[in-house]
CSV table of C-alpha atoms (C1' of nucleotides) in Angstrom, one decimal:
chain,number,residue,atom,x,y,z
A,27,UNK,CA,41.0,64.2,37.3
A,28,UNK,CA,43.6,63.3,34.5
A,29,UNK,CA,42.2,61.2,32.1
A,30,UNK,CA,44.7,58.0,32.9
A,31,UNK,CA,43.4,58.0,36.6
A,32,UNK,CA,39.8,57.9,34.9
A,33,UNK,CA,40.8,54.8,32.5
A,34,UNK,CA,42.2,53.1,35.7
A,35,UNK,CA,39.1,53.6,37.8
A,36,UNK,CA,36.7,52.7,34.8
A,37,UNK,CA,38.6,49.5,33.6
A,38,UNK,CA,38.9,48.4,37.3
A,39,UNK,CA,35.3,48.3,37.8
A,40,UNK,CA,34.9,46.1,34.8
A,41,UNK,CA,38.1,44.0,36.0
A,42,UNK,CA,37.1,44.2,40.2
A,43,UNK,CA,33.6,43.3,39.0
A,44,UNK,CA,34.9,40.4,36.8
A,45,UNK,CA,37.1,38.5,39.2
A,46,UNK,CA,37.0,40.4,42.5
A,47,UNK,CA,39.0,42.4,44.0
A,48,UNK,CA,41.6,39.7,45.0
A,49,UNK,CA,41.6,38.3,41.7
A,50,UNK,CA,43.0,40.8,39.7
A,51,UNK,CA,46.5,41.5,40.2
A,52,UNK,CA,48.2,45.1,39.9
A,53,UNK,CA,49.9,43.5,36.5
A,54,UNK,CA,46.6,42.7,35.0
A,55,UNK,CA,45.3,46.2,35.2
A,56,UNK,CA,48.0,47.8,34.2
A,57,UNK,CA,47.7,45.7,30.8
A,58,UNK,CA,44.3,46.3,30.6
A,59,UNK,CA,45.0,49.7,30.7
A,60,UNK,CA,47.5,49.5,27.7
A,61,UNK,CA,50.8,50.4,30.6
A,62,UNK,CA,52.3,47.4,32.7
A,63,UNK,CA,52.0,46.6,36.2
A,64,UNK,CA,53.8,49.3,38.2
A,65,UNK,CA,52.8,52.2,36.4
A,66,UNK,CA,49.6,52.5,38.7
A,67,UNK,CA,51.8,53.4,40.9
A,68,UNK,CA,52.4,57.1,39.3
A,69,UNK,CA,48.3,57.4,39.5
A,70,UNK,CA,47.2,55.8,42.7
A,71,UNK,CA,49.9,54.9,46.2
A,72,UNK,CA,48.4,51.7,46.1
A,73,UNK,CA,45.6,49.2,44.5
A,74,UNK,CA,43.6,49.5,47.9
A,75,UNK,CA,43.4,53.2,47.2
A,76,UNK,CA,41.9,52.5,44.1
A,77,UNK,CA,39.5,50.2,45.3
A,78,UNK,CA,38.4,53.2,48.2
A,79,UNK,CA,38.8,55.5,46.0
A,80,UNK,CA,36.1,53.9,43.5
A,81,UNK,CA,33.8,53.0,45.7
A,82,UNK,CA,33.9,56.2,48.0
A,83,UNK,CA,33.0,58.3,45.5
A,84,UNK,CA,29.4,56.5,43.7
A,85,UNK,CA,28.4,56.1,47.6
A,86,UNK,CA,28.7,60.0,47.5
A,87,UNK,CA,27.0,60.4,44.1
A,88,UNK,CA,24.5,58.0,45.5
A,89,UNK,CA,24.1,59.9,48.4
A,90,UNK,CA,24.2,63.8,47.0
A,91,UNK,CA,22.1,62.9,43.9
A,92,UNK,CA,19.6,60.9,45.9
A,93,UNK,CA,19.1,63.7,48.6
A,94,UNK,CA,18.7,66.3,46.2
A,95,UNK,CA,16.0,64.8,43.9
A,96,UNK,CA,13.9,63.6,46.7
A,97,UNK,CA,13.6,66.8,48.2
A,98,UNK,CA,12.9,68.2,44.9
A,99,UNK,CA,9.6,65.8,45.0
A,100,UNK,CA,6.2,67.0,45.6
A,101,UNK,CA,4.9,64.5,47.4
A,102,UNK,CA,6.5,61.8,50.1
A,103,UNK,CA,5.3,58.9,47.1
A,104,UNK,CA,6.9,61.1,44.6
A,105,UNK,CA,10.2,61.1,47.0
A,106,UNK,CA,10.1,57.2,47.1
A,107,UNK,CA,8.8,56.9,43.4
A,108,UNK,CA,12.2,59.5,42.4
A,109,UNK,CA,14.0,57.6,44.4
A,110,UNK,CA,13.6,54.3,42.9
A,111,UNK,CA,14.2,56.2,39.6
A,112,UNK,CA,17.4,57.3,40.5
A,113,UNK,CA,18.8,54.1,41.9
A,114,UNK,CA,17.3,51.7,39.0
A,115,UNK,CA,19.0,54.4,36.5
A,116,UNK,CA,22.2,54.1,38.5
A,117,UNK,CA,22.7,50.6,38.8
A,118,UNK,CA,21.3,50.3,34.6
A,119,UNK,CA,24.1,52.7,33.9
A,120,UNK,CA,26.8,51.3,36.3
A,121,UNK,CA,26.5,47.6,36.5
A,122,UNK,CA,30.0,46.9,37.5
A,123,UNK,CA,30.2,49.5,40.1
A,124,UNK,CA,27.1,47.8,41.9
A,125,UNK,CA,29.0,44.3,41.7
A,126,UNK,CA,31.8,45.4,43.2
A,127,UNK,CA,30.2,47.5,45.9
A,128,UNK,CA,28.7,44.6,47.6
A,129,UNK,CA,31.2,41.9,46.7
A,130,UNK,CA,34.3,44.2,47.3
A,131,UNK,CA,33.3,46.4,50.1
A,132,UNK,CA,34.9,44.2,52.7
A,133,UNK,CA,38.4,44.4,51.1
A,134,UNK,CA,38.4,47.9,51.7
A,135,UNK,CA,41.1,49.3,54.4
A,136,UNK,CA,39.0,50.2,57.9
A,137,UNK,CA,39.4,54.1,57.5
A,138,UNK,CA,37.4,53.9,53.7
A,139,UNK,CA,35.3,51.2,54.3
A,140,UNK,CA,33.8,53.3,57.8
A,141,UNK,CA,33.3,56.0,55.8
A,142,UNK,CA,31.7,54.1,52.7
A,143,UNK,CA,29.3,52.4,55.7
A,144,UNK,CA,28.6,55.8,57.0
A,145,UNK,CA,27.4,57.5,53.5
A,146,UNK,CA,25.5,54.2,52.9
A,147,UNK,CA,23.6,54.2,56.2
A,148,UNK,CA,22.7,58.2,55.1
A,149,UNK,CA,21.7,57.2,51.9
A,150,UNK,CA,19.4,54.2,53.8
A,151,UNK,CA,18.4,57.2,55.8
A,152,UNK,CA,17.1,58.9,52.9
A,153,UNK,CA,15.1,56.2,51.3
A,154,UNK,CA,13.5,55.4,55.1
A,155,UNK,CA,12.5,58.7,56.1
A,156,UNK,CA,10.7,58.8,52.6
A,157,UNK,CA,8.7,55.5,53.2
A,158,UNK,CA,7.6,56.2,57.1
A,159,UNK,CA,6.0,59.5,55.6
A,160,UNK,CA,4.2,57.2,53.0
A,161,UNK,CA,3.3,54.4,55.7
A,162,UNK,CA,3.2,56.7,59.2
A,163,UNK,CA,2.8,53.2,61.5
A,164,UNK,CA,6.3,52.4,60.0
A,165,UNK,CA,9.4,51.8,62.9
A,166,UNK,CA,12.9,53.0,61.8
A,167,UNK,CA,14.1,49.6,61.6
A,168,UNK,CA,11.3,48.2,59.5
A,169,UNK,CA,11.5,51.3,56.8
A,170,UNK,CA,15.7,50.7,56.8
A,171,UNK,CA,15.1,46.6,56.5
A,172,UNK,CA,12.7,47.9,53.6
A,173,UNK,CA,15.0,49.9,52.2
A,174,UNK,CA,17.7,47.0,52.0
A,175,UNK,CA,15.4,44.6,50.5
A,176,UNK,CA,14.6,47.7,47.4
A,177,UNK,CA,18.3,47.9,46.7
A,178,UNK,CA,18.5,43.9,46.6
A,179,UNK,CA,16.1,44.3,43.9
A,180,UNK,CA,17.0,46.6,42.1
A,181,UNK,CA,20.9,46.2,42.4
A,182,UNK,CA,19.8,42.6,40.9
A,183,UNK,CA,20.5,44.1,38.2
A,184,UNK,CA,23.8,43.3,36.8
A,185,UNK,CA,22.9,39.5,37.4
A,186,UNK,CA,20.5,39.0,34.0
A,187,UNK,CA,20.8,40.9,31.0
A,188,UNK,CA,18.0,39.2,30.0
A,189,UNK,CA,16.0,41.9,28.9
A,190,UNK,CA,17.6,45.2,26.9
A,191,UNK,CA,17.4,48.0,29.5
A,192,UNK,CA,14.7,49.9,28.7
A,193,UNK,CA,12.4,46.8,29.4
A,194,UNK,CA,14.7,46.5,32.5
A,195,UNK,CA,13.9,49.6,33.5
A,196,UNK,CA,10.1,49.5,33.4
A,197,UNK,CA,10.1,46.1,35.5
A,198,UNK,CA,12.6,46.9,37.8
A,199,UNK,CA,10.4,50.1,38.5
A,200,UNK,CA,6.9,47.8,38.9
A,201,UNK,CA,8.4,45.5,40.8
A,202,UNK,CA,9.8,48.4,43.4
A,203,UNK,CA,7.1,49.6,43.4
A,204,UNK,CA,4.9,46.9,43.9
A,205,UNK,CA,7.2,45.7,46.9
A,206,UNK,CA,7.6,49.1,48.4
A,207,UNK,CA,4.2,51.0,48.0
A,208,UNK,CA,1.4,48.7,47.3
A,209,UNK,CA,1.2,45.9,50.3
A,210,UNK,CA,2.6,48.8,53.2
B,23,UNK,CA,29.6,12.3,55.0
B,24,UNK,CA,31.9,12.3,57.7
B,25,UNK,CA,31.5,14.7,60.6
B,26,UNK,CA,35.0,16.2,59.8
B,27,UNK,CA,34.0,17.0,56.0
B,28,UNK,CA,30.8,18.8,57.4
B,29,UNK,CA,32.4,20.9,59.9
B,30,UNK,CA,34.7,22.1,57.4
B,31,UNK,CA,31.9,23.0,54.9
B,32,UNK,CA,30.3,24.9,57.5
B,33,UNK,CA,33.1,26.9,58.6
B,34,UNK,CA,34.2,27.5,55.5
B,35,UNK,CA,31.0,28.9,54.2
B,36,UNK,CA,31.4,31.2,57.2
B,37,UNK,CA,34.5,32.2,56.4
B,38,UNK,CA,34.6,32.7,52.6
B,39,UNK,CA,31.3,34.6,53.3
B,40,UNK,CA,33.3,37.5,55.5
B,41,UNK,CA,36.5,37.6,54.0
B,42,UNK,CA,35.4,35.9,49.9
B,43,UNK,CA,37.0,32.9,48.9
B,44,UNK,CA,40.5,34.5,47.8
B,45,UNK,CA,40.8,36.3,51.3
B,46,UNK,CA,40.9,32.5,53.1
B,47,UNK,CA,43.7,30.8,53.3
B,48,UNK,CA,43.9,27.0,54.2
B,49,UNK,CA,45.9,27.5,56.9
B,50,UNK,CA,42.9,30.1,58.1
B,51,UNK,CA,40.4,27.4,57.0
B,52,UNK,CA,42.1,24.7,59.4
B,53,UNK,CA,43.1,26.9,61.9
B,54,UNK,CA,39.0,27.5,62.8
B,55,UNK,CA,38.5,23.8,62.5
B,56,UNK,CA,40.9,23.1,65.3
B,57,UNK,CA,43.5,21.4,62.6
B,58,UNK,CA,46.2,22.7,60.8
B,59,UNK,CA,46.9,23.8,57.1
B,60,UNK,CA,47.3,20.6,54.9
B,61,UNK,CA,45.5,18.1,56.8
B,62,UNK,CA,42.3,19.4,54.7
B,63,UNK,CA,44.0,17.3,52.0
B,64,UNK,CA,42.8,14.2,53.5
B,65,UNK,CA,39.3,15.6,53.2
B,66,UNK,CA,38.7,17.2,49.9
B,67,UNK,CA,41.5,17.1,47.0
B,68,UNK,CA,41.7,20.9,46.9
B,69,UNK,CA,40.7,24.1,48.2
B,70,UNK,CA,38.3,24.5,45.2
B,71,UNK,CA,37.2,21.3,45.8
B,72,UNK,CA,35.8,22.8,49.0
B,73,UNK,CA,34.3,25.7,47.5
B,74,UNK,CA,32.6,23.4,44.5
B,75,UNK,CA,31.0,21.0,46.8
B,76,UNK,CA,29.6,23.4,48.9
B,77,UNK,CA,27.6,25.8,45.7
B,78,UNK,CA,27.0,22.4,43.5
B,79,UNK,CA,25.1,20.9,47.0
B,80,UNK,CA,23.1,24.1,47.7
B,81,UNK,CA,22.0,24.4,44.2
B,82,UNK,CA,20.6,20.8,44.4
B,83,UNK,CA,18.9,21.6,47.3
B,84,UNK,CA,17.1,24.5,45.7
B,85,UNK,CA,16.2,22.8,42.8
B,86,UNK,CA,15.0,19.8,44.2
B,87,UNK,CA,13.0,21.0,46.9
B,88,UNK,CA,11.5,24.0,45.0
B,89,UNK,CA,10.6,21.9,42.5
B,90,UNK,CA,8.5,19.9,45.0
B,91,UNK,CA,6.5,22.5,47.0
B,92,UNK,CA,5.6,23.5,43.6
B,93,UNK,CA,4.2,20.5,42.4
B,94,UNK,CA,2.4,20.4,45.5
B,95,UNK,CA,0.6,23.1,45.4
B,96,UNK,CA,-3.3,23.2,44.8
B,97,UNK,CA,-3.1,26.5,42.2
B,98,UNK,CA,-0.3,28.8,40.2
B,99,UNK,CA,-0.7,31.9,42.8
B,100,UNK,CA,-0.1,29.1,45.6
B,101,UNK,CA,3.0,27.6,43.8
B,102,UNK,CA,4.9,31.0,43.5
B,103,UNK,CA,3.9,31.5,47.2
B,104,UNK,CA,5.5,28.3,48.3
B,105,UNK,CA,8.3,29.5,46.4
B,106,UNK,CA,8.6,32.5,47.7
B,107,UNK,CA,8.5,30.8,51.6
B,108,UNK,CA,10.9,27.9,50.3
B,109,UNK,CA,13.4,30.7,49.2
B,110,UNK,CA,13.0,33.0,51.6
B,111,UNK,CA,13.3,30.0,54.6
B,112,UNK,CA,16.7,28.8,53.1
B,113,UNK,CA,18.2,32.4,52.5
B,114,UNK,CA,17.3,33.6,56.0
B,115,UNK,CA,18.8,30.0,57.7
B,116,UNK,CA,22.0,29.6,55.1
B,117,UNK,CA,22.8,33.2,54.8
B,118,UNK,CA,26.7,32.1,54.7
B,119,UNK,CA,25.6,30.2,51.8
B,120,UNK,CA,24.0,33.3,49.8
B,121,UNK,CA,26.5,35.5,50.1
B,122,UNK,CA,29.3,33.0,49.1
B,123,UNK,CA,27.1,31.9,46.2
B,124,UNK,CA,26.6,34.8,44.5
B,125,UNK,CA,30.2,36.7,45.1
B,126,UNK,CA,32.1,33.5,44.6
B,127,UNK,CA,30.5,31.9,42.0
B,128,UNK,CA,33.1,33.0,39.4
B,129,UNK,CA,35.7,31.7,41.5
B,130,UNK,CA,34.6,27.9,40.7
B,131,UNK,CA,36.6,25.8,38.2
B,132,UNK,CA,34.8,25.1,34.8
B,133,UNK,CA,33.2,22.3,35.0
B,134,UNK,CA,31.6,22.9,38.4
B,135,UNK,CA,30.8,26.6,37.4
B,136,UNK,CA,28.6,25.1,34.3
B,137,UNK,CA,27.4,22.5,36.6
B,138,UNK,CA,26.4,25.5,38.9
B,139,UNK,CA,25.0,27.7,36.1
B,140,UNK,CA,22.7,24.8,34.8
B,141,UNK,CA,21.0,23.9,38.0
B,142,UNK,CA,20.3,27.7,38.6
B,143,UNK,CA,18.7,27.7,35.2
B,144,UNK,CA,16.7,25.1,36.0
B,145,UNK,CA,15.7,26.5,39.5
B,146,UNK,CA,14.8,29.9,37.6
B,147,UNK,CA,12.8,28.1,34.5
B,148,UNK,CA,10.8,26.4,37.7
B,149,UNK,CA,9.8,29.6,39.3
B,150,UNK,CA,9.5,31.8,35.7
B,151,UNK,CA,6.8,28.8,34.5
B,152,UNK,CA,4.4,29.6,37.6
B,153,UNK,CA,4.8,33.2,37.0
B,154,UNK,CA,3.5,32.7,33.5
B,155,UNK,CA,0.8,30.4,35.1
B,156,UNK,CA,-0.5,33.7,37.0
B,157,UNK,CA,0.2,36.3,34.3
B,158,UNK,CA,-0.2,34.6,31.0
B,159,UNK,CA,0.6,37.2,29.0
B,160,UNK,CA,3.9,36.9,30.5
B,161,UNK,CA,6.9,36.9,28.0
B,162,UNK,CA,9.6,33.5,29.1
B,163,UNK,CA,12.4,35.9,29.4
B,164,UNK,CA,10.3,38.9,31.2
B,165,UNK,CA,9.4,35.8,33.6
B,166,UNK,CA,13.1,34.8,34.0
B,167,UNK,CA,14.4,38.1,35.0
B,168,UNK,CA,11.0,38.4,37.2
B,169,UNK,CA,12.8,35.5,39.1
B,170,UNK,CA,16.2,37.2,39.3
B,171,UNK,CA,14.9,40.2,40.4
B,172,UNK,CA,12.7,38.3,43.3
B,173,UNK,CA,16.2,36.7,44.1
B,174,UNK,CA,18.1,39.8,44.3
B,175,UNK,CA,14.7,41.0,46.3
B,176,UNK,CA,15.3,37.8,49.0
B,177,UNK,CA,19.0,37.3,48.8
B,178,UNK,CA,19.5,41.3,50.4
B,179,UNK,CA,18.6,39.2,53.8
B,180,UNK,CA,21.9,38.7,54.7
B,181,UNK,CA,22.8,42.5,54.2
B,182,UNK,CA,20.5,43.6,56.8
B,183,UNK,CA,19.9,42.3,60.1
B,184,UNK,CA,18.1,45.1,61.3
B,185,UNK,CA,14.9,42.6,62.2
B,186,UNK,CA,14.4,39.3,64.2
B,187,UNK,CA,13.9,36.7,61.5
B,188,UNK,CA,10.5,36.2,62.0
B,189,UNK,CA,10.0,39.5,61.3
B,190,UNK,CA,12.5,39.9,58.3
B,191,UNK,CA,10.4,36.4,56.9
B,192,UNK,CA,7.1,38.3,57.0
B,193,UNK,CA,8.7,41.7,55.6
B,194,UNK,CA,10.2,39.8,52.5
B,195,UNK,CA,7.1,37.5,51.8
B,196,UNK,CA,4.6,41.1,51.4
B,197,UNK,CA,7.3,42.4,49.7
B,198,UNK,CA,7.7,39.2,47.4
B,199,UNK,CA,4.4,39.0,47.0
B,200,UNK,CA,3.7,42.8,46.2
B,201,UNK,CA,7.0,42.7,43.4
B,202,UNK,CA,5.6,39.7,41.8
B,203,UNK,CA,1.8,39.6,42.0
B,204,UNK,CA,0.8,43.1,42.3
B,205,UNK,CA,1.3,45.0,39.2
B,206,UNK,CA,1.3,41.7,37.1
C,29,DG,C1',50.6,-8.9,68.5
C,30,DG,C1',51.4,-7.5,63.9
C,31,DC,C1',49.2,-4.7,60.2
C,32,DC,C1',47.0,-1.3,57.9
C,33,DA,C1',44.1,2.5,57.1
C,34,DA,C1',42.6,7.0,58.8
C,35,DG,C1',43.7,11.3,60.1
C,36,DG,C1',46.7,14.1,62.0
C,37,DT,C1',51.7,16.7,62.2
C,38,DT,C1',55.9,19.8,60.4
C,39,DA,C1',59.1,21.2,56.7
C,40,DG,C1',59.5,23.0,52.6
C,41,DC,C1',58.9,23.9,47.4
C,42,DG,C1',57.6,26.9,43.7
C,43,DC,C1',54.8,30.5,42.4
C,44,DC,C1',52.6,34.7,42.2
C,45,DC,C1',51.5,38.9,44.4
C,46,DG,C1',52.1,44.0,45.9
C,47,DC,C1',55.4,47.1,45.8
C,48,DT,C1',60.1,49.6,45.5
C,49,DA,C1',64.3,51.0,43.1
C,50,DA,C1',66.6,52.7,39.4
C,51,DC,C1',66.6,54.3,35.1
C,52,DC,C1',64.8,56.8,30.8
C,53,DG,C1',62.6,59.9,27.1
C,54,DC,C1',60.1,63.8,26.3
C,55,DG,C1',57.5,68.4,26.5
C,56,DG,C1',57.4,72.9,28.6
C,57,DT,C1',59.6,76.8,30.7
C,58,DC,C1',63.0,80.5,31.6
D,14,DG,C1',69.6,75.0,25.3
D,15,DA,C1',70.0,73.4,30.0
D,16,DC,C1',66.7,71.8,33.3
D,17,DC,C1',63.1,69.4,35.5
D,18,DG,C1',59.1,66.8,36.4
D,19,DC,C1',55.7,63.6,34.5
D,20,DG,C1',54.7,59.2,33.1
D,21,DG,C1',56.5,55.3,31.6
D,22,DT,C1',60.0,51.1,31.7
D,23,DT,C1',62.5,46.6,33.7
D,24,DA,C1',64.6,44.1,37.6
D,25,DG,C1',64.0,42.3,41.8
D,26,DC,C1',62.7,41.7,46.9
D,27,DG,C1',59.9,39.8,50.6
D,28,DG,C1',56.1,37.4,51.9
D,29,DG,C1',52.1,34.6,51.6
D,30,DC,C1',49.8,31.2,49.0
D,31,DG,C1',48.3,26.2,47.6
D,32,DC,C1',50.0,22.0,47.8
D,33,DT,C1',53.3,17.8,48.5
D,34,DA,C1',56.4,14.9,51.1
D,35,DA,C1',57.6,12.4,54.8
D,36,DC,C1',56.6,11.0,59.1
D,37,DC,C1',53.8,9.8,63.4
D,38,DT,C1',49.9,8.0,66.3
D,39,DT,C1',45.9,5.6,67.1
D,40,DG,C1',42.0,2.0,66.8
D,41,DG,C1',40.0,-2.0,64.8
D,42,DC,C1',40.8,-6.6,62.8
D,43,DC,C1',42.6,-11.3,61.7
DNA sequence: GGCCAAGGTTAGCGCCCGCTAACCGCGGTC
DNA sequence: GACCGCGGTTAGCGGGCGCTAACCTTGGCC
């Protein structure tokens, strides 16, 4: 990845989180980015692909990282407890990229937005299986609908700022925790 | 309020809820109200005009009814239960309204955007003040971003589908109740 | 029955958008 | 030292947008 391609994706976040999607034209981010307009086109064949292209590839780290650390648990409440880590550390560390994932995602082309839904529904996958070994009377459905409601939480995120983000982190945990684990 | 006016707030929350508020056109806007283009211009003075009356309503509505099934309750842990049903009762029959609400909130003009921001500040101050009537050791600003994450925790409804609402209203009040009164 | 307001219609203006075309300077390679 | 590709520039096209203008029909009222 050449370093201009990695400006472009990183100051689109910011500028797709900002505005939306629609509201930033091709001329804005290219002066954001310090070149003008039509010089995205040298990086990226359109301002779709970099839309798909950003938001393919954190539903992948999403995925891959989540998988990996849950497995890497001891316990299925460790799985769900590591879980929770790694989304609330994530969303802390990528604010804009959670904006524009669920405010964006239906701007994307129907090739990359199928395959962003299909790594998400993995990822809600990973986070249900998790919770039904933790509460075995749990239906699929239910632990998924759980699942949903956590990242609503957490992904709340980007929407205070009221606290700096190691407080953050702590109450976003509780709370997860509390809504997840404690009432089954 | 004219029948005409109404039906085009409805379809219009509908619509700027699937495609955002950029990605509707007026000519899209009439066209599912069974007129044409321009004759919303003898309704509402301007497309924004439609999007402004439809946030600045809903955030009365929060406001002034939350307010009052606080009031009315008989102690603090009942008040931020009432609060939690009241929220969770409009999110799951206005879901058009959520999602518009918080991805096309930045779309607003100024003056209806402040208007916006300060009835949601008051909605949050009413839920953070029974939080710190239950936990009194509660910080104002840990309280507020209690209440956006409780948000963030209802508002995933129209994300998931997965249940019958009944069940989805029972799943988000334990969980609610577990991310809010729990851990304190 | 004439009048007016309400609520529609179509035509079209001006603007901004995504994108292409054509051109240019420069650093690396043989 | 000629060459070439990479990454930038400006000009401009085609289309869709929000909105206005001008006109038409209808229903209620004196």
């Amino acid at each position: 990845m050449t370093p201009r391609r990695q400006q472009i994706l990183d100051i689109a976040a910011d500028l797709f989180a900002q505005r939306g999607f629609h509201g930033v034209s091709v001329a804005d981010l290219g002066a954001a980015c310090g070149i003008s307009g039509p010089a995205l086109y040298k990086h990226f064949p359109s301002k779709d692909a970099v839309l798909a292209e950003m938001l393919v590839s954190i539903s992948e780290e999403l995925l891959t990282v989540g998988r990996r650390r849950a497995e890497a648990a001891g316990s299925p409440t460790a799985a769900v407890e590591a879980l929770i880590e790694w989304h609330i550390e994530f969303a802390l560390a990528h604010r804009a990229l959670i904006v524009v994932q669920d405010r964006d995602w239906s701007s994307l082309a129907d090739d990359a937005r199928e395959q962003v839904r299909a790594l998400q529904r993995e990822y809600v996958d990973v986070w249900a299986a998790e919770l039904r070994r933790v509460h075995p009377d749990l239906t699929l459905d239910r632990a998924r609908a759980m699942t949903h409601v956590a990242f609503g939480l957490i992904n709340s995120t980007p929407h205070s700022g009221l606290l700096p983000d190691d407080q953050m982190h702590g109450l976003l945990h509780d709370m997860a925790l509390g809504a997840l684990v404690a009432p089954a």
